[in-house]
Amino acid sequence: MTTSPRASLNRYAYKASLIGAAHEFELTDNGLSWQAGNKSGCWPYTDISAIRLSYRPVSMQSRRFRTDVESDGQRIAILSTTWQTVTLMSPQDREYRDFITELHARMAQSGSKAALVSGVGPWTYGAGVAVLALVGIAIAGLLLRAILTGEYIGGLFLIGFAALFIWQIGGFVVRNRPGEYTFSDLPKALLP
């Protein structure tokens, strides 16, 4: 396997943390070969039981995507970003998309029956939408009060805050709607 956190169509690597070892993956004729620190394995494509694609931004990287692959009760995560320095996380959009697309193609060729899931779990998604609704009601109430009391600067602040909140959280909610997909129709919103 390569030690460089770069990718080709059949290889992909990333560093999940600055001081940790690179997580390395390779698509072989035998299956998905992986190494993460001192753990490693090779999962035949037909033994992979589930794949979950999701959008998982973090403070250092607002465009981070994640693929969770499960087999025999084990799960490995494949992230679309890699740590470069203490302050820099680098996106690997093209390499990640190519690798995940090729993984799905090989699984389809092998006749895999894996569950293909998109977004976050339904309970997590529902709780997130409920919190968003509560925050929206609170902001609307405060805005109405600001207008009725003549606090127009406070109202403008609330409008700005609401716009920023929608911009930051809206993409996460829209992209991570729970669902299923097929090998031939990967969700474009969950790939960079």
Short mmCIF file of N, CA and C in Angstrom, two decimals:
data_model
loop_
_atom_site.label_atom_id
_atom_site.label_comp_id
_atom_site.label_asym_id
_atom_site.label_seq_id
_atom_site.Cartn_x
_atom_site.Cartn_y
_atom_site.Cartn_z
N MET A 1 0.83 -1.19 0.00
CA MET A 1 0.00 0.00 0.00
C MET A 1 0.87 1.24 0.00
N THR A 2 0.32 2.32 -0.48
CA THR A 2 1.03 3.58 -0.50
C THR A 2 1.00 4.24 0.87
N THR A 3 2.05 4.99 1.20
CA THR A 3 2.06 5.73 2.47
C THR A 3 1.71 7.19 2.26
N SER A 4 1.56 7.59 1.04
CA SER A 4 1.19 8.98 0.74
C SER A 4 -0.31 9.15 0.88
N PRO A 5 -0.76 10.24 1.55
CA PRO A 5 -2.21 10.45 1.66
C PRO A 5 -2.80 11.02 0.38
N ARG A 6 -2.49 10.46 -0.77
CA ARG A 6 -3.07 10.83 -2.05
C ARG A 6 -3.76 9.58 -2.60
N ALA A 7 -4.41 9.72 -3.73
CA ALA A 7 -5.21 8.60 -4.20
C ALA A 7 -5.03 8.35 -5.69
N SER A 8 -5.39 7.17 -6.11
CA SER A 8 -5.60 6.84 -7.51
C SER A 8 -6.99 6.23 -7.56
N LEU A 9 -7.38 5.70 -8.68
CA LEU A 9 -8.71 5.13 -8.79
C LEU A 9 -8.89 3.95 -7.82
N ASN A 10 -7.84 3.16 -7.61
CA ASN A 10 -7.94 1.97 -6.77
C ASN A 10 -7.33 2.12 -5.38
N ARG A 11 -6.71 3.26 -5.11
CA ARG A 11 -6.08 3.50 -3.81
C ARG A 11 -6.54 4.84 -3.27
N TYR A 12 -6.63 4.88 -1.95
CA TYR A 12 -7.00 6.14 -1.31
C TYR A 12 -6.42 6.14 0.10
N ALA A 13 -5.95 7.29 0.55
CA ALA A 13 -5.40 7.42 1.90
C ALA A 13 -5.72 8.80 2.45
N TYR A 14 -5.88 8.87 3.75
CA TYR A 14 -6.07 10.16 4.43
C TYR A 14 -5.54 10.04 5.85
N LYS A 15 -5.24 11.20 6.45
CA LYS A 15 -4.85 11.24 7.85
C LYS A 15 -6.02 11.81 8.63
N ALA A 16 -6.57 11.03 9.55
CA ALA A 16 -7.71 11.45 10.35
C ALA A 16 -7.30 12.45 11.43
N SER A 17 -6.04 12.40 11.85
CA SER A 17 -5.53 13.34 12.84
C SER A 17 -4.09 13.68 12.48
N LEU A 18 -3.62 14.77 13.04
CA LEU A 18 -2.29 15.25 12.69
C LEU A 18 -1.19 14.27 13.12
N ILE A 19 -1.33 13.65 14.29
CA ILE A 19 -0.25 12.80 14.79
C ILE A 19 -0.46 11.32 14.51
N GLY A 20 -1.62 10.96 14.03
CA GLY A 20 -1.89 9.55 13.78
C GLY A 20 -1.37 9.07 12.44
N ALA A 21 -1.41 7.77 12.27
CA ALA A 21 -1.00 7.17 11.00
C ALA A 21 -2.08 7.39 9.94
N ALA A 22 -1.67 7.33 8.71
CA ALA A 22 -2.61 7.46 7.60
C ALA A 22 -3.53 6.24 7.55
N HIS A 23 -4.76 6.45 7.17
CA HIS A 23 -5.70 5.36 6.91
C HIS A 23 -5.60 5.09 5.41
N GLU A 24 -5.28 3.85 5.06
CA GLU A 24 -5.01 3.51 3.67
C GLU A 24 -5.99 2.44 3.19
N PHE A 25 -6.44 2.61 1.96
CA PHE A 25 -7.43 1.70 1.36
C PHE A 25 -6.99 1.35 -0.05
N GLU A 26 -7.28 0.11 -0.44
CA GLU A 26 -6.99 -0.32 -1.81
C GLU A 26 -8.08 -1.26 -2.28
N LEU A 27 -8.54 -1.06 -3.50
CA LEU A 27 -9.52 -1.95 -4.12
C LEU A 27 -8.75 -3.02 -4.89
N THR A 28 -8.81 -4.25 -4.38
CA THR A 28 -8.07 -5.35 -5.00
C THR A 28 -9.07 -6.32 -5.63
N ASP A 29 -8.55 -7.33 -6.30
CA ASP A 29 -9.41 -8.38 -6.86
C ASP A 29 -10.09 -9.17 -5.75
N ASN A 30 -9.47 -9.23 -4.56
CA ASN A 30 -10.03 -9.97 -3.44
C ASN A 30 -11.04 -9.19 -2.62
N GLY A 31 -11.02 -7.86 -2.72
CA GLY A 31 -11.94 -7.04 -1.95
C GLY A 31 -11.33 -5.72 -1.53
N LEU A 32 -11.95 -5.08 -0.54
CA LEU A 32 -11.49 -3.81 -0.01
C LEU A 32 -10.40 -4.09 1.04
N SER A 33 -9.18 -3.74 0.72
CA SER A 33 -8.07 -3.92 1.63
C SER A 33 -7.85 -2.59 2.36
N TRP A 34 -7.70 -2.65 3.68
CA TRP A 34 -7.56 -1.41 4.45
C TRP A 34 -6.56 -1.57 5.58
N GLN A 35 -5.99 -0.44 5.98
CA GLN A 35 -5.08 -0.40 7.12
C GLN A 35 -5.29 0.94 7.82
N ALA A 36 -5.56 0.89 9.11
CA ALA A 36 -5.75 2.07 9.94
C ALA A 36 -4.94 1.88 11.21
N GLY A 37 -3.77 2.50 11.27
CA GLY A 37 -2.90 2.30 12.41
C GLY A 37 -2.40 0.87 12.45
N ASN A 38 -2.61 0.19 13.58
CA ASN A 38 -2.16 -1.20 13.69
C ASN A 38 -3.25 -2.20 13.31
N LYS A 39 -4.39 -1.73 12.85
CA LYS A 39 -5.47 -2.62 12.41
C LYS A 39 -5.47 -2.69 10.88
N SER A 40 -5.80 -3.85 10.37
CA SER A 40 -5.87 -4.00 8.91
C SER A 40 -6.79 -5.17 8.57
N GLY A 41 -7.15 -5.25 7.31
CA GLY A 41 -8.00 -6.34 6.87
C GLY A 41 -8.26 -6.26 5.39
N CYS A 42 -8.91 -7.28 4.87
CA CYS A 42 -9.35 -7.30 3.49
C CYS A 42 -10.75 -7.89 3.48
N TRP A 43 -11.72 -7.07 3.14
CA TRP A 43 -13.11 -7.49 3.14
C TRP A 43 -13.56 -7.79 1.72
N PRO A 44 -13.94 -9.03 1.44
CA PRO A 44 -14.50 -9.31 0.11
C PRO A 44 -15.71 -8.41 -0.14
N TYR A 45 -15.89 -8.00 -1.38
CA TYR A 45 -16.98 -7.07 -1.71
C TYR A 45 -18.34 -7.64 -1.33
N THR A 46 -18.51 -8.95 -1.44
CA THR A 46 -19.80 -9.55 -1.10
C THR A 46 -20.02 -9.64 0.41
N ASP A 47 -18.95 -9.51 1.21
CA ASP A 47 -19.08 -9.54 2.67
C ASP A 47 -19.39 -8.17 3.27
N ILE A 48 -19.27 -7.13 2.49
CA ILE A 48 -19.60 -5.79 2.99
C ILE A 48 -21.11 -5.72 3.14
N SER A 49 -21.56 -5.46 4.38
CA SER A 49 -23.00 -5.51 4.65
C SER A 49 -23.70 -4.16 4.48
N ALA A 50 -22.98 -3.06 4.62
CA ALA A 50 -23.62 -1.75 4.51
C ALA A 50 -22.60 -0.67 4.18
N ILE A 51 -23.08 0.33 3.47
CA ILE A 51 -22.31 1.54 3.22
C ILE A 51 -23.23 2.72 3.51
N ARG A 52 -22.72 3.69 4.27
CA ARG A 52 -23.48 4.92 4.55
C ARG A 52 -22.66 6.10 4.06
N LEU A 53 -23.25 6.89 3.17
CA LEU A 53 -22.64 8.13 2.70
C LEU A 53 -23.26 9.30 3.45
N SER A 54 -22.43 10.22 3.93
CA SER A 54 -22.96 11.38 4.64
C SER A 54 -22.06 12.60 4.45
N TYR A 55 -22.60 13.74 4.81
CA TYR A 55 -21.89 15.02 4.76
C TYR A 55 -21.60 15.42 6.19
N ARG A 56 -20.33 15.55 6.56
CA ARG A 56 -19.94 15.79 7.95
C ARG A 56 -18.94 16.94 8.04
N PRO A 57 -19.40 18.17 7.92
CA PRO A 57 -18.45 19.29 8.03
C PRO A 57 -17.94 19.44 9.46
N VAL A 58 -16.73 19.96 9.58
CA VAL A 58 -16.15 20.29 10.88
C VAL A 58 -15.59 21.70 10.79
N SER A 59 -15.18 22.25 11.90
CA SER A 59 -14.75 23.65 11.93
C SER A 59 -13.60 23.94 10.97
N MET A 60 -12.66 23.03 10.83
CA MET A 60 -11.51 23.25 9.97
C MET A 60 -11.81 22.93 8.50
N GLN A 61 -12.87 22.21 8.23
CA GLN A 61 -13.18 21.82 6.86
C GLN A 61 -14.69 21.79 6.67
N SER A 62 -15.20 22.80 5.99
CA SER A 62 -16.65 22.90 5.83
C SER A 62 -17.19 21.98 4.75
N ARG A 63 -16.34 21.41 3.91
CA ARG A 63 -16.78 20.47 2.86
C ARG A 63 -16.14 19.11 3.10
N ARG A 64 -16.57 18.44 4.15
CA ARG A 64 -16.02 17.12 4.45
C ARG A 64 -17.13 16.08 4.30
N PHE A 65 -16.82 15.03 3.56
CA PHE A 65 -17.75 13.94 3.33
C PHE A 65 -17.20 12.68 4.00
N ARG A 66 -18.12 11.77 4.32
CA ARG A 66 -17.73 10.55 5.05
C ARG A 66 -18.47 9.35 4.47
N THR A 67 -17.74 8.25 4.36
CA THR A 67 -18.32 6.96 3.98
C THR A 67 -18.01 5.97 5.10
N ASP A 68 -19.05 5.35 5.64
CA ASP A 68 -18.88 4.30 6.64
C ASP A 68 -19.14 2.96 5.95
N VAL A 69 -18.17 2.06 6.05
CA VAL A 69 -18.27 0.73 5.44
C VAL A 69 -18.33 -0.29 6.58
N GLU A 70 -19.31 -1.19 6.53
CA GLU A 70 -19.49 -2.19 7.58
C GLU A 70 -19.36 -3.60 7.01
N SER A 71 -18.70 -4.45 7.80
CA SER A 71 -18.58 -5.86 7.45
C SER A 71 -18.35 -6.66 8.73
N ASP A 72 -19.12 -7.71 8.93
CA ASP A 72 -18.99 -8.59 10.09
C ASP A 72 -18.93 -7.83 11.41
N GLY A 73 -19.78 -6.85 11.57
CA GLY A 73 -19.84 -6.09 12.82
C GLY A 73 -18.76 -5.04 12.99
N GLN A 74 -17.85 -4.94 12.07
CA GLN A 74 -16.80 -3.93 12.11
C GLN A 74 -17.17 -2.78 11.18
N ARG A 75 -16.66 -1.58 11.53
CA ARG A 75 -16.94 -0.42 10.68
C ARG A 75 -15.65 0.36 10.49
N ILE A 76 -15.43 0.82 9.26
CA ILE A 76 -14.32 1.72 8.98
C ILE A 76 -14.89 2.97 8.32
N ALA A 77 -14.26 4.09 8.59
CA ALA A 77 -14.69 5.37 8.03
C ALA A 77 -13.68 5.83 6.99
N ILE A 78 -14.18 6.37 5.90
CA ILE A 78 -13.35 6.95 4.86
C ILE A 78 -13.76 8.41 4.74
N LEU A 79 -12.82 9.33 5.01
CA LEU A 79 -13.09 10.77 4.99
C LEU A 79 -12.51 11.42 3.74
N SER A 80 -13.13 12.51 3.33
CA SER A 80 -12.69 13.20 2.10
C SER A 80 -11.62 14.24 2.34
N THR A 81 -11.17 14.42 3.58
CA THR A 81 -10.14 15.40 3.89
C THR A 81 -8.98 14.73 4.62
N THR A 82 -7.83 15.38 4.59
CA THR A 82 -6.65 14.85 5.27
C THR A 82 -5.92 15.98 5.97
N TRP A 83 -5.33 15.69 7.11
CA TRP A 83 -4.54 16.69 7.84
C TRP A 83 -3.21 16.88 7.13
N GLN A 84 -2.82 18.14 6.93
CA GLN A 84 -1.53 18.48 6.33
C GLN A 84 -0.59 19.07 7.37
N THR A 85 -1.07 20.09 8.10
CA THR A 85 -0.29 20.75 9.15
C THR A 85 -1.21 20.99 10.34
N VAL A 86 -0.69 21.66 11.36
CA VAL A 86 -1.48 21.92 12.56
C VAL A 86 -2.74 22.72 12.23
N THR A 87 -2.66 23.59 11.24
CA THR A 87 -3.80 24.46 10.92
C THR A 87 -4.42 24.18 9.56
N LEU A 88 -4.00 23.14 8.87
CA LEU A 88 -4.50 22.92 7.51
C LEU A 88 -5.03 21.51 7.32
N MET A 89 -6.32 21.44 6.97
CA MET A 89 -6.91 20.19 6.51
C MET A 89 -7.13 20.36 5.01
N SER A 90 -6.67 19.43 4.24
CA SER A 90 -6.73 19.55 2.79
C SER A 90 -7.85 18.67 2.22
N PRO A 91 -8.70 19.24 1.35
CA PRO A 91 -9.73 18.40 0.72
C PRO A 91 -9.10 17.51 -0.35
N GLN A 92 -9.68 16.34 -0.53
CA GLN A 92 -9.25 15.40 -1.57
C GLN A 92 -10.48 15.01 -2.39
N ASP A 93 -11.20 16.02 -2.83
CA ASP A 93 -12.51 15.82 -3.45
C ASP A 93 -12.49 14.82 -4.61
N ARG A 94 -11.67 15.08 -5.60
CA ARG A 94 -11.66 14.22 -6.80
C ARG A 94 -11.24 12.80 -6.45
N GLU A 95 -10.17 12.66 -5.66
CA GLU A 95 -9.66 11.34 -5.31
C GLU A 95 -10.69 10.54 -4.51
N TYR A 96 -11.33 11.21 -3.55
CA TYR A 96 -12.35 10.57 -2.72
C TYR A 96 -13.53 10.11 -3.58
N ARG A 97 -14.05 11.02 -4.42
CA ARG A 97 -15.20 10.69 -5.27
C ARG A 97 -14.86 9.52 -6.20
N ASP A 98 -13.68 9.54 -6.82
CA ASP A 98 -13.28 8.46 -7.72
C ASP A 98 -13.18 7.12 -6.98
N PHE A 99 -12.59 7.14 -5.79
CA PHE A 99 -12.43 5.90 -5.03
C PHE A 99 -13.78 5.33 -4.59
N ILE A 100 -14.65 6.18 -4.07
CA ILE A 100 -15.96 5.71 -3.59
C ILE A 100 -16.80 5.21 -4.76
N THR A 101 -16.73 5.89 -5.89
CA THR A 101 -17.47 5.45 -7.08
C THR A 101 -16.96 4.09 -7.55
N GLU A 102 -15.64 3.92 -7.57
CA GLU A 102 -15.07 2.63 -7.99
C GLU A 102 -15.39 1.51 -7.00
N LEU A 103 -15.41 1.82 -5.69
CA LEU A 103 -15.81 0.83 -4.69
C LEU A 103 -17.22 0.34 -4.97
N HIS A 104 -18.14 1.26 -5.24
CA HIS A 104 -19.52 0.86 -5.55
C HIS A 104 -19.58 0.03 -6.84
N ALA A 105 -18.80 0.40 -7.85
CA ALA A 105 -18.80 -0.35 -9.11
C ALA A 105 -18.31 -1.78 -8.89
N ARG A 106 -17.27 -1.94 -8.11
CA ARG A 106 -16.75 -3.30 -7.84
C ARG A 106 -17.73 -4.12 -7.02
N MET A 107 -18.39 -3.47 -6.07
CA MET A 107 -19.39 -4.20 -5.28
C MET A 107 -20.56 -4.63 -6.17
N ALA A 108 -20.98 -3.78 -7.07
CA ALA A 108 -22.07 -4.13 -7.98
C ALA A 108 -21.66 -5.30 -8.88
N GLN A 109 -20.42 -5.27 -9.39
CA GLN A 109 -19.92 -6.36 -10.24
C GLN A 109 -19.89 -7.69 -9.49
N SER A 110 -19.60 -7.65 -8.20
CA SER A 110 -19.50 -8.88 -7.43
C SER A 110 -20.86 -9.42 -6.99
N GLY A 111 -21.94 -8.66 -7.24
CA GLY A 111 -23.27 -9.10 -6.84
C GLY A 111 -23.58 -8.81 -5.38
N SER A 112 -22.96 -7.80 -4.83
CA SER A 112 -23.16 -7.45 -3.42
C SER A 112 -24.62 -7.13 -3.12
N LYS A 113 -25.05 -7.51 -1.93
CA LYS A 113 -26.41 -7.23 -1.44
C LYS A 113 -26.36 -6.23 -0.28
N ALA A 114 -25.31 -5.41 -0.23
CA ALA A 114 -25.12 -4.46 0.88
C ALA A 114 -26.25 -3.43 0.92
N ALA A 115 -26.57 -3.01 2.13
CA ALA A 115 -27.53 -1.91 2.32
C ALA A 115 -26.81 -0.61 2.00
N LEU A 116 -27.36 0.17 1.11
CA LEU A 116 -26.77 1.45 0.70
C LEU A 116 -27.61 2.57 1.28
N VAL A 117 -27.06 3.25 2.27
CA VAL A 117 -27.81 4.23 3.05
C VAL A 117 -27.19 5.61 2.86
N SER A 118 -28.04 6.62 2.72
CA SER A 118 -27.55 7.99 2.59
C SER A 118 -28.01 8.83 3.77
N GLY A 119 -27.17 9.79 4.15
CA GLY A 119 -27.51 10.72 5.22
C GLY A 119 -27.30 10.12 6.60
N VAL A 120 -27.85 10.82 7.58
CA VAL A 120 -27.74 10.36 8.97
C VAL A 120 -28.97 9.53 9.31
N GLY A 121 -28.96 8.91 10.48
CA GLY A 121 -30.08 8.09 10.91
C GLY A 121 -31.36 8.91 11.07
N PRO A 122 -32.53 8.27 10.92
CA PRO A 122 -33.79 9.00 10.98
C PRO A 122 -34.04 9.69 12.32
N TRP A 123 -33.62 9.07 13.44
CA TRP A 123 -33.83 9.70 14.74
C TRP A 123 -32.96 10.93 14.89
N THR A 124 -31.72 10.84 14.48
CA THR A 124 -30.81 11.98 14.54
C THR A 124 -31.31 13.11 13.65
N TYR A 125 -31.75 12.75 12.45
CA TYR A 125 -32.26 13.75 11.52
C TYR A 125 -33.51 14.42 12.09
N GLY A 126 -34.44 13.63 12.62
CA GLY A 126 -35.65 14.19 13.20
C GLY A 126 -35.36 15.13 14.36
N ALA A 127 -34.42 14.74 15.23
CA ALA A 127 -34.05 15.60 16.36
C ALA A 127 -33.44 16.90 15.84
N GLY A 128 -32.62 16.82 14.82
CA GLY A 128 -32.01 18.02 14.23
C GLY A 128 -33.04 18.95 13.64
N VAL A 129 -34.00 18.41 12.92
CA VAL A 129 -35.06 19.24 12.34
C VAL A 129 -35.91 19.88 13.43
N ALA A 130 -36.18 19.13 14.51
CA ALA A 130 -36.96 19.69 15.62
C ALA A 130 -36.22 20.85 16.29
N VAL A 131 -34.92 20.71 16.49
CA VAL A 131 -34.13 21.80 17.07
C VAL A 131 -34.13 23.00 16.14
N LEU A 132 -33.99 22.75 14.85
CA LEU A 132 -34.04 23.86 13.88
C LEU A 132 -35.37 24.58 13.93
N ALA A 133 -36.45 23.84 14.04
CA ALA A 133 -37.78 24.45 14.12
C ALA A 133 -37.91 25.30 15.38
N LEU A 134 -37.42 24.80 16.50
CA LEU A 134 -37.48 25.57 17.75
C LEU A 134 -36.65 26.84 17.67
N VAL A 135 -35.47 26.76 17.10
CA VAL A 135 -34.63 27.94 16.93
C VAL A 135 -35.31 28.94 15.99
N GLY A 136 -35.93 28.44 14.92
CA GLY A 136 -36.66 29.32 14.00
C GLY A 136 -37.81 30.04 14.67
N ILE A 137 -38.56 29.33 15.50
CA ILE A 137 -39.68 29.95 16.24
C ILE A 137 -39.15 31.01 17.21
N ALA A 138 -38.06 30.69 17.89
CA ALA A 138 -37.47 31.64 18.84
C ALA A 138 -36.99 32.91 18.13
N ILE A 139 -36.32 32.75 17.01
CA ILE A 139 -35.82 33.92 16.26
C ILE A 139 -36.99 34.73 15.73
N ALA A 140 -38.03 34.06 15.22
CA ALA A 140 -39.21 34.78 14.72
C ALA A 140 -39.87 35.57 15.85
N GLY A 141 -39.98 34.97 17.02
CA GLY A 141 -40.57 35.66 18.17
C GLY A 141 -39.75 36.87 18.58
N LEU A 142 -38.43 36.72 18.64
CA LEU A 142 -37.56 37.83 19.00
C LEU A 142 -37.60 38.94 17.95
N LEU A 143 -37.68 38.55 16.68
CA LEU A 143 -37.77 39.54 15.61
C LEU A 143 -39.07 40.33 15.71
N LEU A 144 -40.17 39.63 15.96
CA LEU A 144 -41.46 40.31 16.12
C LEU A 144 -41.41 41.29 17.29
N ARG A 145 -40.84 40.85 18.38
CA ARG A 145 -40.72 41.73 19.55
C ARG A 145 -39.83 42.94 19.24
N ALA A 146 -38.74 42.73 18.52
CA ALA A 146 -37.85 43.84 18.17
C ALA A 146 -38.58 44.86 17.30
N ILE A 147 -39.40 44.40 16.37
CA ILE A 147 -40.15 45.31 15.50
C ILE A 147 -41.21 46.07 16.30
N LEU A 148 -41.93 45.37 17.17
CA LEU A 148 -42.98 46.01 17.97
C LEU A 148 -42.43 47.03 18.96
N THR A 149 -41.22 46.82 19.45
CA THR A 149 -40.63 47.77 20.41
C THR A 149 -39.74 48.81 19.74
N GLY A 150 -39.61 48.76 18.43
CA GLY A 150 -38.83 49.76 17.71
C GLY A 150 -37.32 49.50 17.74
N GLU A 151 -36.90 48.34 18.10
CA GLU A 151 -35.47 47.98 18.12
C GLU A 151 -35.07 47.43 16.76
N TYR A 152 -34.96 48.33 15.78
CA TYR A 152 -34.71 47.91 14.41
C TYR A 152 -33.29 47.38 14.20
N ILE A 153 -32.33 47.92 14.94
CA ILE A 153 -30.96 47.41 14.83
C ILE A 153 -30.92 45.96 15.36
N GLY A 154 -31.60 45.72 16.46
CA GLY A 154 -31.68 44.35 16.99
C GLY A 154 -32.36 43.42 16.00
N GLY A 155 -33.40 43.92 15.32
CA GLY A 155 -34.08 43.14 14.30
C GLY A 155 -33.17 42.80 13.13
N LEU A 156 -32.35 43.77 12.70
CA LEU A 156 -31.40 43.51 11.62
C LEU A 156 -30.36 42.47 12.05
N PHE A 157 -29.94 42.57 13.32
CA PHE A 157 -29.00 41.57 13.83
C PHE A 157 -29.62 40.18 13.78
N LEU A 158 -30.86 40.06 14.19
CA LEU A 158 -31.54 38.76 14.17
C LEU A 158 -31.69 38.23 12.75
N ILE A 159 -31.99 39.12 11.81
CA ILE A 159 -32.10 38.69 10.40
C ILE A 159 -30.75 38.17 9.91
N GLY A 160 -29.67 38.91 10.23
CA GLY A 160 -28.33 38.47 9.85
C GLY A 160 -27.96 37.13 10.48
N PHE A 161 -28.29 36.99 11.77
CA PHE A 161 -28.01 35.73 12.47
C PHE A 161 -28.79 34.58 11.84
N ALA A 162 -30.05 34.82 11.51
CA ALA A 162 -30.88 33.78 10.90
C ALA A 162 -30.31 33.37 9.53
N ALA A 163 -29.87 34.37 8.75
CA ALA A 163 -29.30 34.06 7.44
C ALA A 163 -28.03 33.22 7.58
N LEU A 164 -27.16 33.60 8.52
CA LEU A 164 -25.93 32.83 8.75
C LEU A 164 -26.26 31.42 9.23
N PHE A 165 -27.22 31.29 10.13
CA PHE A 165 -27.62 30.00 10.66
C PHE A 165 -28.17 29.10 9.55
N ILE A 166 -29.01 29.65 8.70
CA ILE A 166 -29.58 28.87 7.59
C ILE A 166 -28.47 28.45 6.63
N TRP A 167 -27.53 29.34 6.34
CA TRP A 167 -26.44 29.03 5.43
C TRP A 167 -25.57 27.90 5.99
N GLN A 168 -25.25 27.98 7.29
CA GLN A 168 -24.38 26.98 7.90
C GLN A 168 -25.08 25.63 8.11
N ILE A 169 -26.28 25.65 8.63
CA ILE A 169 -26.98 24.42 9.01
C ILE A 169 -27.84 23.86 7.87
N GLY A 170 -28.32 24.73 7.02
CA GLY A 170 -29.21 24.30 5.94
C GLY A 170 -28.61 23.24 5.04
N GLY A 171 -27.34 23.44 4.63
CA GLY A 171 -26.69 22.47 3.76
C GLY A 171 -26.55 21.11 4.42
N PHE A 172 -26.25 21.12 5.72
CA PHE A 172 -26.12 19.87 6.46
C PHE A 172 -27.44 19.11 6.49
N VAL A 173 -28.53 19.84 6.76
CA VAL A 173 -29.84 19.20 6.86
C VAL A 173 -30.31 18.69 5.50
N VAL A 174 -30.14 19.50 4.46
CA VAL A 174 -30.60 19.09 3.12
C VAL A 174 -29.81 17.89 2.61
N ARG A 175 -28.49 17.92 2.75
CA ARG A 175 -27.66 16.82 2.23
C ARG A 175 -27.84 15.52 3.01
N ASN A 176 -28.07 15.60 4.32
CA ASN A 176 -28.09 14.41 5.16
C ASN A 176 -29.46 13.82 5.41
N ARG A 177 -30.42 14.13 4.56
CA ARG A 177 -31.74 13.53 4.70
C ARG A 177 -31.61 12.01 4.58
N PRO A 178 -32.18 11.26 5.54
CA PRO A 178 -32.06 9.80 5.50
C PRO A 178 -32.70 9.22 4.24
N GLY A 179 -32.06 8.22 3.70
CA GLY A 179 -32.61 7.57 2.51
C GLY A 179 -31.77 6.37 2.11
N GLU A 180 -32.10 5.83 0.97
CA GLU A 180 -31.38 4.72 0.38
C GLU A 180 -31.05 5.07 -1.05
N TYR A 181 -30.05 4.42 -1.60
CA TYR A 181 -29.68 4.64 -3.00
C TYR A 181 -29.28 3.31 -3.61
N THR A 182 -28.95 3.32 -4.89
CA THR A 182 -28.57 2.09 -5.58
C THR A 182 -27.14 2.22 -6.10
N PHE A 183 -26.57 1.11 -6.49
CA PHE A 183 -25.21 1.13 -7.03
C PHE A 183 -25.12 1.99 -8.29
N SER A 184 -26.18 2.04 -9.06
CA SER A 184 -26.15 2.80 -10.30
C SER A 184 -26.51 4.27 -10.15
N ASP A 185 -26.97 4.66 -8.95
CA ASP A 185 -27.41 6.04 -8.74
C ASP A 185 -26.93 6.56 -7.38
N LEU A 186 -25.62 6.85 -7.29
CA LEU A 186 -25.05 7.38 -6.05
C LEU A 186 -25.55 8.80 -5.83
N PRO A 187 -25.84 9.17 -4.57
CA PRO A 187 -26.35 10.52 -4.29
C PRO A 187 -25.27 11.58 -4.52
N LYS A 188 -25.49 12.44 -5.51
CA LYS A 188 -24.51 13.46 -5.87
C LYS A 188 -24.26 14.46 -4.74
N ALA A 189 -25.26 14.71 -3.91
CA ALA A 189 -25.11 15.67 -2.81
C ALA A 189 -24.18 15.16 -1.72
N LEU A 190 -23.90 13.85 -1.70
CA LEU A 190 -23.05 13.28 -0.67
C LEU A 190 -21.67 12.87 -1.20
N LEU A 191 -21.36 13.35 -2.40
CA LEU A 191 -20.02 13.17 -2.96
C LEU A 191 -19.52 14.55 -3.39
N PRO A 192 -18.25 14.85 -3.10
CA PRO A 192 -17.73 16.18 -3.48
C PRO A 192 -17.66 16.38 -4.98
#
